[in-house]
């Protein structure tokens, strides 16, 4: 099955004509993702290696049947493009763009929730979603991953690759890999994604990779305790991060006594989630839980 | 981006939130002139981004010119927990009847702005929240509607503001929210929000944090913050568009992606090492950017060894390798490097490094192994 992106994904991309946007869109298509269109008001009517470019999201959805949006446009315009996709009825909006103002994210999240409950937003500042063997939406280097039974959800892109790779080296594959992004107001939380993995028959183990800042990991711990029957493994980055400093991700900051890695690991361990202290250890714990992959 | 008190008060004033008359100065003479102009008594306040200024002797009342001169002389240059005072805020001293607390921040769990108010002002609010949580009123606001006057009045009343200043407190809350929204702040805080004997409500202090990602639409706010007290390498990194955080250890770290770099710091620490910095070379770094990043790391004299931990997605390992080779040509580092390259174009990247045969560069196969090796090398150097 996999979650969020599958063989049924019909992807359209805002920012398809930009350098990064075109590179990754074509990469996604090469992987097998069904890419049906792109958006650029100034280049409507043209195409990017056969992918038609539309003036706006409404036209794109009407003419291409797109059900998934990827946002690659620069930070000042990214939230507006994401909202436009939701207004056009797109079910899944994946925002790759980094550096979007937190207030834009706040308004986007609340507007989508109020006016477009049928739309799910993933990101911003995320690497996207990969369902190995099925579809890749975003910038995850898919060649490192193969299909399997471990679902991964993470606030960090590269850390996802690291953990996924450690798992792959021990023979584990992935049902889906979901990057939720490192910004203060993500469109989807750990809980949203864990809920999908819990319901996905292909997923037998859930790995969640968190980091300092906010309390999303603590909230996920409570949710897991009450709602999740599958084993969950955790990892938290930032044990040695100094308070008050933003560690690269806009959302990764220890404020006062809040948001520390230690508190997050503790909250997860308190509900029976084993937390690896290194990415390598996460893979070793997976071996303990599942045994060698078949 | 955290603002100094006087910068925060400028933003408050821009939105009509009452503060006392004051002036920011950087010399004793200017301080005295400002005090004379404002009229005594004045308060001389150190402008640093650290709490506990008062206890450290950074806030003093002056009744006349002689005292203003004395305090300005003593406070300028004062070291408050590593922050050197380079700017003073001279303000007319307010008569205080009551001290309240007010703030607006981002509630990340609810994904809404959160307004907080307490009649327990002038003290550590975290302590109030912990010991007497019922005295701290918290109210989330629908960001699509904004903070209405009715809601602000409810908050002021529920918090127990004196009846004759409920309107004034509500006004202040609405304006504080306006600053938060219109300036793209992640925190606007007044502690204390005072009531004067003639029942005026005004901000005696200001704590404001702005969202750096939104500065593109606030040209007037660029250059704010305490740049004079910023780590010089952090400041240079910011100018070059590199994410660098200074730490106090001796192992330079370069990685790609915030999460992986944070994880690298942790793994190095687990092996008994102490990182000198956080540096995220970022997605899609080319050779030139990598070279600049190496220069930043090496400009810290404490660095005894350097770890490259790359898992390329957007980032291409061959570009990283080229950047490292170029950096060695220009900078001729004397400390050992450990390099771990995986991901996009890693075979090519490793080949470039092998061919360049850079002195004192050690290839590592895994992140864990790389961390162990760099810690051992750093220890040899000391």
Short mmCIF file of C-alpha atoms in Angstrom, two decimals, chain B:
data_model
loop_
_atom_site.label_atom_id
_atom_site.label_comp_id
_atom_site.label_asym_id
_atom_site.label_seq_id
_atom_site.Cartn_x
_atom_site.Cartn_y
_atom_site.Cartn_z
CA UNK B 1 16.39 37.58 15.78
CA UNK B 2 16.26 38.94 19.33
CA UNK B 3 16.00 42.71 19.68
CA UNK B 4 17.54 44.94 22.32
CA UNK B 5 15.09 46.70 24.64
CA UNK B 6 15.36 50.05 22.90
CA UNK B 7 14.84 48.46 19.47
CA UNK B 8 11.76 46.65 20.75
CA UNK B 9 10.43 49.89 22.19
CA UNK B 10 10.88 51.59 18.83
CA UNK B 11 8.63 48.93 17.30
CA UNK B 12 6.14 49.41 20.14
CA UNK B 13 6.11 53.16 19.55
CA UNK B 14 5.57 52.60 15.82
CA UNK B 15 2.32 50.83 16.71
CA UNK B 16 1.18 53.30 19.36
CA UNK B 17 2.02 51.18 22.38
CA UNK B 18 2.91 53.53 25.24
CA UNK B 19 6.48 53.59 26.52
CA UNK B 20 8.48 56.22 28.42
CA UNK B 21 10.47 58.92 26.65
CA UNK B 22 14.01 57.76 26.15
CA UNK B 23 17.09 57.71 24.01
CA UNK B 24 19.70 55.13 22.99
CA UNK B 25 23.31 56.28 23.38
CA UNK B 26 26.78 54.78 23.12
CA UNK B 27 28.96 57.27 25.06
CA UNK B 28 28.97 58.85 28.50
CA UNK B 29 28.69 62.37 27.06
CA UNK B 30 25.68 61.42 24.97
CA UNK B 31 24.15 59.69 27.99
CA UNK B 32 24.45 62.84 30.09
CA UNK B 33 23.07 65.00 27.28
CA UNK B 34 20.14 62.64 26.83
CA UNK B 35 19.41 62.58 30.57
CA UNK B 36 19.46 66.40 30.73
CA UNK B 37 17.09 66.58 27.80
CA UNK B 38 14.65 63.95 29.12
CA UNK B 39 14.62 65.40 32.64
CA UNK B 40 15.43 63.77 35.98
CA UNK B 41 15.03 61.30 37.48
CA UNK B 42 16.20 58.99 34.68
CA UNK B 43 16.99 55.28 34.49
CA UNK B 44 20.24 54.24 32.86
CA UNK B 45 19.75 50.77 31.34
CA UNK B 46 22.32 48.44 29.82
CA UNK B 47 21.25 47.16 26.39
CA UNK B 48 22.22 43.50 26.24
CA UNK B 49 20.39 40.35 25.18
CA UNK B 50 20.56 38.63 28.53
CA UNK B 51 18.33 38.52 31.58
CA UNK B 52 19.41 39.63 35.05
CA UNK B 53 20.70 43.06 34.02
CA UNK B 54 19.49 44.67 37.23
CA UNK B 55 21.26 42.21 39.52
CA UNK B 56 24.48 42.64 37.51
CA UNK B 57 24.41 46.41 38.09
CA UNK B 58 23.21 47.22 34.59
CA UNK B 59 20.11 49.24 35.56
CA UNK B 60 20.51 52.36 37.76
CA UNK B 61 18.37 55.30 38.79
CA UNK B 62 19.96 58.75 38.48
CA UNK B 63 18.52 61.80 40.27
CA UNK B 64 20.84 64.36 38.70
CA UNK B 65 23.55 64.92 36.12
CA UNK B 66 26.38 63.75 38.37
CA UNK B 67 24.65 60.44 39.02
CA UNK B 68 23.76 60.00 35.35
CA UNK B 69 27.44 60.48 34.47
CA UNK B 70 28.57 58.07 37.17
CA UNK B 71 26.16 55.31 36.16
CA UNK B 72 26.79 55.69 32.43
CA UNK B 73 30.55 55.46 33.08
CA UNK B 74 30.16 52.32 35.17
CA UNK B 75 27.67 50.52 32.95
CA UNK B 76 29.22 51.15 29.52
CA UNK B 77 31.72 48.35 28.90
CA UNK B 78 30.30 46.24 31.73
CA UNK B 79 30.47 42.49 31.09
CA UNK B 80 27.09 40.91 31.88
CA UNK B 81 27.42 37.15 31.54
CA UNK B 82 29.65 37.50 28.49
CA UNK B 83 27.64 40.33 26.93
CA UNK B 84 29.58 43.60 26.80
CA UNK B 85 27.42 46.70 27.23
CA UNK B 86 27.98 48.99 24.26
CA UNK B 87 24.64 50.81 24.22
CA UNK B 88 22.64 52.46 27.00
CA UNK B 89 18.97 53.33 27.04
CA UNK B 90 18.27 56.48 29.01
CA UNK B 91 14.65 56.74 30.01
CA UNK B 92 12.57 59.01 32.18
CA UNK B 93 12.00 57.15 35.46
CA UNK B 94 8.38 56.10 35.85
CA UNK B 95 6.36 56.10 39.03
CA UNK B 96 4.97 52.62 39.39
CA UNK B 97 1.75 51.67 41.13
CA UNK B 98 1.41 48.11 39.79
CA UNK B 99 3.39 45.72 37.61
CA UNK B 100 1.73 43.31 35.17
CA UNK B 101 2.99 40.89 32.53
CA UNK B 102 1.86 40.58 28.90
CA UNK B 103 3.11 38.64 25.90
CA UNK B 104 2.20 37.18 22.53
CA UNK B 105 3.95 34.13 21.17
CA UNK B 106 3.48 31.24 18.78
CA UNK B 107 1.77 28.23 20.30
CA UNK B 108 3.37 25.54 18.18
CA UNK B 109 1.08 22.78 19.47
CA UNK B 110 -2.14 24.64 18.70
CA UNK B 111 -0.63 26.33 15.64
CA UNK B 112 -2.10 29.63 16.79
CA UNK B 113 -0.88 32.84 18.40
CA UNK B 114 -1.07 32.74 22.18
CA UNK B 115 -1.73 35.82 24.31
CA UNK B 116 -0.60 35.67 27.91
CA UNK B 117 -1.39 38.05 30.75
CA UNK B 118 -0.67 38.07 34.46
CA UNK B 119 -0.98 40.55 37.29
CA UNK B 120 2.24 39.02 38.64
CA UNK B 121 4.59 41.26 36.66
CA UNK B 122 8.20 42.22 37.12
CA UNK B 123 9.26 38.69 38.08
CA UNK B 124 10.39 35.53 36.31
CA UNK B 125 7.26 34.50 34.44
CA UNK B 126 8.39 30.89 34.04
CA UNK B 127 8.36 30.67 37.81
CA UNK B 128 4.82 32.09 37.94
CA UNK B 129 3.73 29.58 35.28
CA UNK B 130 5.17 26.74 37.31
CA UNK B 131 4.20 27.69 40.85
CA UNK B 132 0.92 29.57 40.40
CA UNK B 133 -0.31 28.69 36.91
CA UNK B 134 -3.79 30.07 37.74
CA UNK B 135 -2.24 33.54 37.82
CA UNK B 136 -1.10 33.34 34.21
CA UNK B 137 -3.97 33.69 31.75
CA UNK B 138 -3.35 32.03 28.40
CA UNK B 139 -5.66 32.55 25.44
CA UNK B 140 -5.10 31.35 21.87
CA UNK B 141 -6.24 33.63 19.06
CA UNK B 142 -7.60 32.68 15.65
CA UNK B 143 -4.92 34.15 13.37
CA UNK B 144 -7.48 34.59 10.61
CA UNK B 145 -9.62 36.83 12.86
CA UNK B 146 -6.95 38.51 14.96
CA UNK B 147 -7.23 39.53 18.61
CA UNK B 148 -10.54 41.34 19.02
CA UNK B 149 -11.04 44.07 21.59
CA UNK B 150 -13.71 41.96 23.33
CA UNK B 151 -11.27 39.07 23.65
CA UNK B 152 -8.56 41.39 25.00
CA UNK B 153 -10.99 42.78 27.57
CA UNK B 154 -11.90 39.26 28.67
CA UNK B 155 -8.22 38.38 29.08
CA UNK B 156 -7.56 41.52 31.15
CA UNK B 157 -10.57 40.87 33.38
CA UNK B 158 -9.93 37.16 33.76
CA UNK B 159 -6.35 37.92 34.71
CA UNK B 160 -7.52 40.25 37.48
CA UNK B 161 -6.30 43.61 36.18
CA UNK B 162 -7.48 46.51 38.38
CA UNK B 163 -10.96 47.51 37.26
CA UNK B 164 -10.06 51.08 36.33
CA UNK B 165 -7.27 49.95 33.98
CA UNK B 166 -8.98 47.00 32.30
CA UNK B 167 -9.54 49.16 29.20
CA UNK B 168 -5.93 50.31 29.18
CA UNK B 169 -4.62 46.76 29.54
CA UNK B 170 -6.90 45.54 26.74
CA UNK B 171 -5.56 48.36 24.54
CA UNK B 172 -2.01 47.33 25.30
CA UNK B 173 -2.79 43.68 24.50
CA UNK B 174 -4.38 44.56 21.17
CA UNK B 175 -1.37 46.68 20.23
CA UNK B 176 1.10 44.07 21.40
CA UNK B 177 -0.71 41.59 19.14
CA UNK B 178 -0.59 44.11 16.31
CA UNK B 179 3.20 44.41 16.70
CA UNK B 180 3.45 40.61 16.70
CA UNK B 181 1.45 40.28 13.47
CA UNK B 182 2.62 43.30 11.53
CA UNK B 183 6.32 43.00 12.33
CA UNK B 184 6.40 39.19 11.84
CA UNK B 185 7.49 38.59 15.42
CA UNK B 186 7.69 35.22 17.10
CA UNK B 187 7.61 36.86 20.54
CA UNK B 188 6.47 40.23 21.86
CA UNK B 189 6.70 40.52 25.62
CA UNK B 190 6.33 43.29 28.20
CA UNK B 191 7.61 42.59 31.67
CA UNK B 192 6.67 44.69 33.47
CA UNK B 193 3.67 46.33 31.92
CA UNK B 194 3.19 49.06 34.48
CA UNK B 195 0.30 51.10 35.80
CA UNK B 196 1.40 54.56 36.93
CA UNK B 197 -0.17 56.36 39.94
CA UNK B 198 -2.25 58.40 37.46
CA UNK B 199 -3.51 55.08 36.03
CA UNK B 200 -1.68 55.10 32.71
CA UNK B 201 -0.67 51.69 31.30
CA UNK B 202 2.74 51.51 29.64
CA UNK B 203 5.59 49.23 28.69
CA UNK B 204 8.56 49.56 31.02
CA UNK B 205 10.53 46.88 29.19
CA UNK B 206 10.35 45.27 25.75
CA UNK B 207 11.39 41.85 24.58
CA UNK B 208 10.87 41.17 20.90
CA UNK B 209 12.02 38.31 18.68
CA UNK B 210 11.58 38.76 14.93
CA UNK B 211 11.37 35.99 12.33
CA UNK B 212 14.54 36.17 10.25
CA UNK B 213 12.71 34.47 7.36
CA UNK B 214 10.33 37.44 7.12
CA UNK B 215 12.94 40.20 7.06
CA UNK B 216 12.59 40.51 3.29
CA UNK B 217 9.31 42.37 3.84
CA UNK B 218 10.61 44.54 6.71
CA UNK B 219 13.48 46.51 5.30
CA UNK B 220 13.35 48.90 8.27
CA UNK B 221 14.08 46.04 10.67
CA UNK B 222 17.19 44.80 8.94
CA UNK B 223 20.37 45.31 10.94
CA UNK B 224 18.56 45.19 14.28
CA UNK B 225 19.70 42.84 17.05
CA UNK B 226 22.92 42.98 19.04
CA UNK B 227 25.40 42.64 16.20
CA UNK B 228 28.18 44.09 18.37
CA UNK B 229 27.95 41.11 20.71
CA UNK B 230 27.51 38.46 18.05
CA UNK B 231 30.22 35.87 17.61
CA UNK B 232 32.40 37.33 14.81
CA UNK B 233 32.42 34.06 12.85
CA UNK B 234 28.62 33.77 13.18
CA UNK B 235 28.29 37.32 11.88
CA UNK B 236 30.54 36.63 8.90
CA UNK B 237 28.71 33.36 8.18
CA UNK B 238 25.40 35.23 8.18
CA UNK B 239 26.74 37.70 5.63
CA UNK B 240 27.84 34.80 3.44
CA UNK B 241 24.51 33.00 3.80
CA UNK B 242 25.95 30.04 5.72
CA UNK B 243 24.24 28.55 8.77
CA UNK B 244 26.90 28.56 11.47
CA UNK B 245 26.54 28.37 15.25
CA UNK B 246 29.63 28.85 17.42
CA UNK B 247 30.19 26.23 20.14
CA UNK B 248 32.98 26.01 22.67
CA UNK B 249 34.78 22.79 21.71
CA UNK B 250 37.73 22.02 19.44
CA UNK B 251 36.35 19.84 16.62
CA UNK B 252 35.16 21.72 13.53
CA UNK B 253 32.02 20.21 11.98
CA UNK B 254 30.68 20.54 8.47
CA UNK B 255 27.67 18.59 7.31
CA UNK B 256 24.66 18.97 5.04
CA UNK B 257 21.18 19.36 6.45
CA UNK B 258 20.31 20.70 9.89
CA UNK B 259 19.18 17.35 11.31
CA UNK B 260 22.26 15.45 10.18
CA UNK B 261 24.58 18.16 11.52
CA UNK B 262 22.80 18.17 14.91
CA UNK B 263 23.09 14.39 14.95
CA UNK B 264 26.80 14.65 14.07
CA UNK B 265 27.42 16.95 17.05
CA UNK B 266 25.72 14.40 19.31
CA UNK B 267 27.68 11.44 17.93
CA UNK B 268 30.99 13.31 18.29
CA UNK B 269 30.08 14.12 21.90
CA UNK B 270 29.20 10.47 22.53
CA UNK B 271 32.72 9.54 21.47
CA UNK B 272 34.12 12.00 24.00
CA UNK B 273 34.75 14.90 21.64
CA UNK B 274 33.63 18.49 21.82
CA UNK B 275 32.33 20.27 18.68
CA UNK B 276 33.59 23.79 17.91
CA UNK B 277 30.66 24.70 15.72
CA UNK B 278 27.47 23.72 13.95
CA UNK B 279 27.76 24.31 10.23
CA UNK B 280 25.12 23.28 7.74
CA UNK B 281 26.63 23.61 4.28
CA UNK B 282 23.05 23.37 3.09
CA UNK B 283 21.29 21.77 0.19
CA UNK B 284 22.94 21.98 -3.19
CA UNK B 285 26.21 23.48 -2.00
CA UNK B 286 28.72 24.00 -4.76
CA UNK B 287 32.49 23.85 -4.43
CA UNK B 288 32.85 27.59 -3.79
CA UNK B 289 30.40 27.53 -0.87
CA UNK B 290 32.17 24.53 0.64
CA UNK B 291 35.49 26.37 0.40
CA UNK B 292 34.01 29.41 2.18
CA UNK B 293 32.60 27.15 4.87
CA UNK B 294 36.00 25.55 5.50
CA UNK B 295 37.52 29.03 5.81
CA UNK B 296 34.90 29.90 8.45
CA UNK B 297 35.64 26.75 10.45
CA UNK B 298 39.40 27.31 10.32
CA UNK B 299 39.10 30.96 11.36
CA UNK B 300 38.32 29.64 14.84
CA UNK B 301 41.75 29.19 16.48
CA UNK B 302 40.42 26.51 18.85
CA UNK B 303 39.82 24.01 16.06
CA UNK B 304 42.18 21.02 16.32
CA UNK B 305 40.51 18.69 13.83
CA UNK B 306 37.67 18.90 11.30
CA UNK B 307 34.90 16.44 10.46
CA UNK B 308 33.04 16.44 7.13
CA UNK B 309 29.85 14.41 7.37
CA UNK B 310 27.95 14.44 4.09
CA UNK B 311 24.94 12.42 3.02
CA UNK B 312 24.17 13.95 -0.33
CA UNK B 313 20.62 14.29 -1.55
CA UNK B 314 20.48 17.63 -3.34
CA UNK B 315 24.08 18.11 -2.27
CA UNK B 316 26.51 16.42 -4.64
CA UNK B 317 29.51 14.70 -3.09
CA UNK B 318 31.78 15.56 -6.05
CA UNK B 319 31.11 19.28 -5.47
CA UNK B 320 31.91 18.86 -1.79
CA UNK B 321 35.17 17.09 -2.67
CA UNK B 322 36.11 19.82 -5.16
CA UNK B 323 35.39 22.46 -2.52
CA UNK B 324 37.62 20.70 -0.04
CA UNK B 325 40.45 20.42 -2.57
CA UNK B 326 40.12 24.13 -3.40
CA UNK B 327 40.10 25.02 0.30
CA UNK B 328 43.31 23.08 0.87
CA UNK B 329 44.96 24.90 -2.04
CA UNK B 330 44.10 28.32 -0.63
CA UNK B 331 44.08 27.83 3.12
CA UNK B 332 46.69 25.10 3.68
CA UNK B 333 45.14 23.88 6.94
CA UNK B 334 47.45 22.47 9.57
CA UNK B 335 44.82 20.38 11.35
CA UNK B 336 43.67 16.89 10.31
CA UNK B 337 40.40 16.32 8.44
CA UNK B 338 38.14 13.27 8.54
CA UNK B 339 35.77 13.02 5.58
CA UNK B 340 32.70 10.84 5.25
CA UNK B 341 30.96 11.09 1.87
CA UNK B 342 27.80 9.19 1.02
CA UNK B 343 24.91 9.91 -1.30
CA UNK B 344 24.59 11.63 -4.65
CA UNK B 345 27.81 11.26 -6.73
CA UNK B 346 29.72 9.75 -3.81
CA UNK B 347 31.92 7.49 -5.98
CA UNK B 348 33.11 10.49 -7.97
CA UNK B 349 33.61 12.51 -4.79
CA UNK B 350 35.77 9.87 -3.17
CA UNK B 351 37.78 9.52 -6.39
CA UNK B 352 38.50 13.27 -6.47
CA UNK B 353 39.76 13.17 -2.89
CA UNK B 354 41.87 10.08 -3.51
CA UNK B 355 43.52 11.64 -6.55
CA UNK B 356 44.17 14.94 -4.81
CA UNK B 357 45.91 13.03 -1.98
CA UNK B 358 45.49 15.98 0.38
CA UNK B 359 47.84 15.88 3.34
CA UNK B 360 46.27 14.79 6.59
CA UNK B 361 42.83 13.98 5.18
CA UNK B 362 41.35 10.68 6.35
CA UNK B 363 38.46 8.99 4.59
CA UNK B 364 35.84 7.36 6.81
CA UNK B 365 33.21 4.83 5.76
CA UNK B 366 30.51 5.51 8.34
CA UNK B 367 29.24 8.45 10.37
CA UNK B 368 30.00 6.65 13.61
CA UNK B 369 33.50 5.66 12.51
CA UNK B 370 34.19 9.18 11.29
CA UNK B 371 33.21 10.64 14.65
CA UNK B 372 35.40 8.20 16.54
CA UNK B 373 38.37 8.96 14.30
CA UNK B 374 38.08 12.75 14.49
CA UNK B 375 37.87 12.64 18.29
CA UNK B 376 41.07 10.56 18.44
CA UNK B 377 42.85 12.95 16.06
CA UNK B 378 41.77 16.02 18.03
CA UNK B 379 43.10 14.45 21.22
CA UNK B 380 46.46 13.79 19.55
CA UNK B 381 46.71 17.47 18.68
CA UNK B 382 46.25 18.72 22.21
#
